[in-house]
Amino acid sequence: MGQITTAENPNLTIPSLGFQGLPTGIDVRKVLDTGILPVINTAIAHKEAGIGMIGAGITHPPAEVFEKAIIALAEKLAPQFPRTEN
C-alpha cells in the first residue's frame, strides 16, 4: 500500500513495521502506473447488537475503477488547465 499512497498517517502506526505510519491517501496515478491494486478489508456485523461479526475478508477493487477515476479527474481539471498551442 505504501507504493500507491501519498503519505503515512503518524497517528495510526504499525508496531510490527517499526511504528511506521499507516499508508494513507490512495493515488489513482500510482495505482495505474504500478498496477498495484489496494487491499480492501471487509467485515459484516450482525444485525443484532452484541452478537459481533458474521463475516470478514480481503478483496481488491477492479482496475477499471481507477481507469475511470483518472478520466473523470482529467475531465474535471481540464477547464482549469487549458491546452496551449506550441
Coordinates of N, CA and C in Angstrom, one line a residue:
M1 N 0.8 -1.2 0.0 CA 0.0 0.0 0.0 C 0.9 1.3 0.0
G2 N 2.0 1.2 0.6 CA 2.9 2.3 0.6 C 3.3 2.8 -0.8
Q3 N 3.3 1.9 -1.7 CA 3.7 2.2 -3.1 C 2.6 3.0 -3.9
I4 N 1.4 2.9 -3.4 CA 0.3 3.5 -4.1 C -0.4 4.6 -3.3
T5 N 0.2 5.0 -2.2 CA -0.5 6.1 -1.4 C 0.4 7.3 -1.4
T6 N -0.2 8.4 -0.9 CA 0.5 9.7 -1.0 C 1.3 10.0 0.3
A7 N 0.9 9.4 1.4 CA 1.5 9.7 2.7 C 1.4 8.6 3.7
E8 N 2.0 8.8 4.9 CA 1.8 7.9 6.0 C 1.1 8.7 7.1
N9 N 0.2 8.1 7.8 CA -0.5 8.8 8.9 C 0.3 8.5 10.2
P10 N 0.9 9.5 10.8 CA 1.6 9.3 12.0 C 0.8 9.0 13.2
N11 N -0.5 9.2 13.1 CA -1.4 9.0 14.3 C -1.9 7.5 14.3
L12 N -1.7 6.8 13.2 CA -2.0 5.4 13.2 C -0.8 4.6 12.7
T13 N -0.1 3.9 13.7 CA 1.2 3.3 13.3 C 1.1 1.8 13.4
I14 N 2.0 1.1 12.8 CA 2.1 -0.3 12.7 C 3.3 -0.8 13.5
P15 N 3.0 -1.3 14.7 CA 4.1 -1.7 15.5 C 5.1 -2.7 14.9
S16 N 4.6 -3.7 14.2 CA 5.4 -4.7 13.6 C 6.3 -4.2 12.4
L17 N 6.1 -3.0 12.0 CA 6.9 -2.3 11.0 C 7.6 -1.1 11.6
G18 N 8.0 -1.3 12.8 CA 8.8 -0.2 13.5 C 8.0 1.1 13.7
F19 N 6.7 0.9 13.9 CA 5.8 2.1 14.1 C 5.8 3.0 13.0
Q20 N 5.9 2.5 11.8 CA 5.7 3.2 10.5 C 4.2 3.7 10.5
G21 N 4.0 4.9 9.9 CA 2.6 5.4 9.8 C 1.8 4.6 8.8
L22 N 0.5 4.5 9.0 CA -0.4 3.7 8.1 C -0.4 4.4 6.8
P23 N -0.2 3.7 5.7 CA -0.3 4.3 4.4 C -1.7 4.9 4.2
T24 N -1.7 6.1 3.7 CA -2.9 6.9 3.6 C -3.0 7.7 2.3
G25 N -4.2 7.8 1.8 CA -4.5 8.5 0.5 C -4.1 7.8 -0.7
I26 N -4.9 6.9 -1.2 CA -4.6 6.2 -2.4 C -4.6 7.1 -3.6
D27 N -3.5 7.1 -4.4 CA -3.2 7.9 -5.5 C -3.5 7.1 -6.8
V28 N -4.6 7.5 -7.5 CA -5.0 6.8 -8.7 C -3.9 6.7 -9.7
R29 N -3.1 7.7 -9.8 CA -2.0 7.7 -10.8 C -1.0 6.6 -10.4
K30 N -0.7 6.5 -9.1 CA 0.3 5.4 -8.7 C -0.3 4.0 -8.9
V31 N -1.6 3.9 -8.7 CA -2.2 2.6 -8.9 C -2.1 2.2 -10.4
L32 N -2.4 3.1 -11.3 CA -2.3 2.8 -12.7 C -0.8 2.7 -13.2
D33 N 0.1 3.4 -12.6 CA 1.5 3.3 -13.0 C 2.1 2.0 -12.6
T34 N 1.8 1.6 -11.4 CA 2.4 0.3 -10.8 C 1.6 -0.9 -11.1
G35 N 0.3 -0.8 -11.3 CA -0.6 -2.0 -11.5 C -0.9 -2.6 -10.1
I36 N -0.5 -2.0 -9.0 CA -0.8 -2.5 -7.7 C -2.2 -2.0 -7.3
L37 N -3.1 -2.9 -7.0 CA -4.5 -2.6 -6.5 C -4.5 -2.5 -5.0
P38 N -5.2 -1.6 -4.4 CA -5.3 -1.5 -3.0 C -6.0 -2.7 -2.4
V39 N -5.7 -3.0 -1.2 CA -6.4 -4.1 -0.4 C -7.6 -3.5 0.3
I40 N -8.7 -4.2 0.2 CA -9.9 -3.7 0.9 C -10.2 -4.8 1.9
N41 N -10.2 -4.4 3.2 CA -10.6 -5.3 4.3 C -12.0 -5.1 4.6
T42 N -12.8 -6.1 4.5 CA -14.3 -6.0 4.7 C -14.7 -6.8 6.0
A43 N -15.8 -6.3 6.6 CA -16.3 -7.0 7.7 C -17.8 -6.8 7.7
I44 N -18.6 -7.8 8.2 CA -20.0 -7.7 8.2 C -20.4 -7.9 9.7
A45 N -21.1 -6.9 10.3 CA -21.6 -7.1 11.6 C -23.0 -7.7 11.6
H46 N -23.3 -8.4 12.6 CA -24.7 -9.0 12.8 C -25.7 -7.9 13.0
K47 N -26.9 -8.1 12.5 CA -27.9 -7.0 12.6 C -28.3 -6.8 14.1
E48 N -28.1 -7.7 14.9 CA -28.4 -7.6 16.4 C -27.2 -7.2 17.1
A49 N -27.3 -6.1 17.9 CA -26.1 -5.6 18.7 C -25.6 -6.7 19.6
G50 N -24.3 -6.7 19.8 CA -23.7 -7.6 20.8 C -23.4 -9.0 20.3
I51 N -23.8 -9.4 19.1 CA -23.5 -10.7 18.5 C -22.1 -10.7 17.9
G52 N -21.8 -9.6 17.3 CA -20.4 -9.5 16.7 C -20.4 -9.7 15.2
M53 N -19.3 -10.0 14.7 CA -19.1 -10.1 13.2 C -19.6 -11.5 12.8
I54 N -20.2 -11.5 11.5 CA -20.7 -12.7 11.0 C -19.8 -13.1 9.7
G55 N -18.9 -12.2 9.3 CA -18.1 -12.4 8.2 C -17.0 -11.4 8.0
A56 N -15.9 -11.8 7.4 CA -14.8 -10.8 7.1 C -14.0 -11.4 6.0
G57 N -13.3 -10.5 5.3 CA -12.5 -10.9 4.2 C -11.6 -9.8 3.6
I58 N -10.8 -10.2 2.7 CA -10.0 -9.2 2.0 C -10.2 -9.4 0.5
T59 N -10.3 -8.2 -0.2 CA -10.5 -8.2 -1.6 C -9.8 -7.1 -2.3
H60 N -9.8 -7.0 -3.6 CA -9.2 -5.9 -4.4 C -10.3 -5.4 -5.3
P61 N -10.3 -4.0 -5.5 CA -11.3 -3.5 -6.4 C -10.8 -3.8 -7.9
P62 N -11.7 -3.7 -8.8 CA -11.3 -4.0 -10.2 C -10.5 -2.8 -10.7
A63 N -9.5 -3.0 -11.6 CA -8.6 -2.0 -12.1 C -9.4 -0.9 -12.9
E64 N -10.5 -1.3 -13.5 CA -11.3 -0.4 -14.3 C -11.8 0.8 -13.5
V65 N -12.0 0.7 -12.2 CA -12.5 1.8 -11.4 C -11.4 2.9 -11.4
F66 N -10.2 2.5 -11.4 CA -9.1 3.5 -11.4 C -8.9 4.2 -12.7
E67 N -9.1 3.4 -13.8 CA -9.1 3.9 -15.1 C -10.2 5.0 -15.3
K68 N -11.4 4.6 -14.8 CA -12.5 5.6 -14.9 C -12.3 6.8 -14.1
A69 N -11.6 6.6 -12.9 CA -11.4 7.7 -12.0 C -10.4 8.7 -12.6
I70 N -9.4 8.2 -13.3 CA -8.4 9.2 -13.8 C -9.0 9.9 -15.0
I71 N -9.9 9.3 -15.7 CA -10.5 10.0 -16.8 C -11.5 11.1 -16.3
A72 N -12.2 10.7 -15.2 CA -13.1 11.7 -14.6 C -12.3 12.9 -14.0
L73 N -11.2 12.6 -13.4 CA -10.4 13.6 -12.8 C -9.8 14.6 -13.9
A74 N -9.4 14.0 -15.0 CA -8.8 14.8 -16.1 C -9.9 15.7 -16.7
E75 N -11.1 15.1 -16.8 CA -12.2 15.9 -17.4 C -12.6 17.1 -16.4
K76 N -12.6 16.8 -15.1 CA -12.9 17.9 -14.2 C -11.8 19.0 -14.1
L77 N -10.6 18.6 -14.3 CA -9.5 19.6 -14.2 C -9.2 20.3 -15.6
A78 N -9.7 19.7 -16.6 CA -9.4 20.3 -18.0 C -9.7 21.8 -18.1
P79 N -10.9 22.3 -17.6 CA -11.1 23.7 -17.7 C -10.1 24.6 -17.0
Q80 N -9.5 24.0 -15.9 CA -8.6 24.8 -15.1 C -7.2 24.9 -15.8
F81 N -6.9 23.9 -16.7 CA -5.6 23.8 -17.4 C -5.8 23.8 -18.9
P82 N -6.2 24.9 -19.5 CA -6.4 24.8 -21.0 C -5.2 24.5 -21.7
R83 N -5.3 23.8 -22.8 CA -4.2 23.4 -23.7 C -3.7 24.7 -24.4
T84 N -2.4 24.8 -24.6 CA -1.9 25.9 -25.4 C -1.2 25.3 -26.6
E85 N -1.3 26.0 -27.7 CA -0.7 25.7 -29.0 C 0.8 26.0 -28.9
N86 N 1.7 25.2 -29.4 CA 3.1 25.5 -29.4 C 3.5 26.2 -30.7

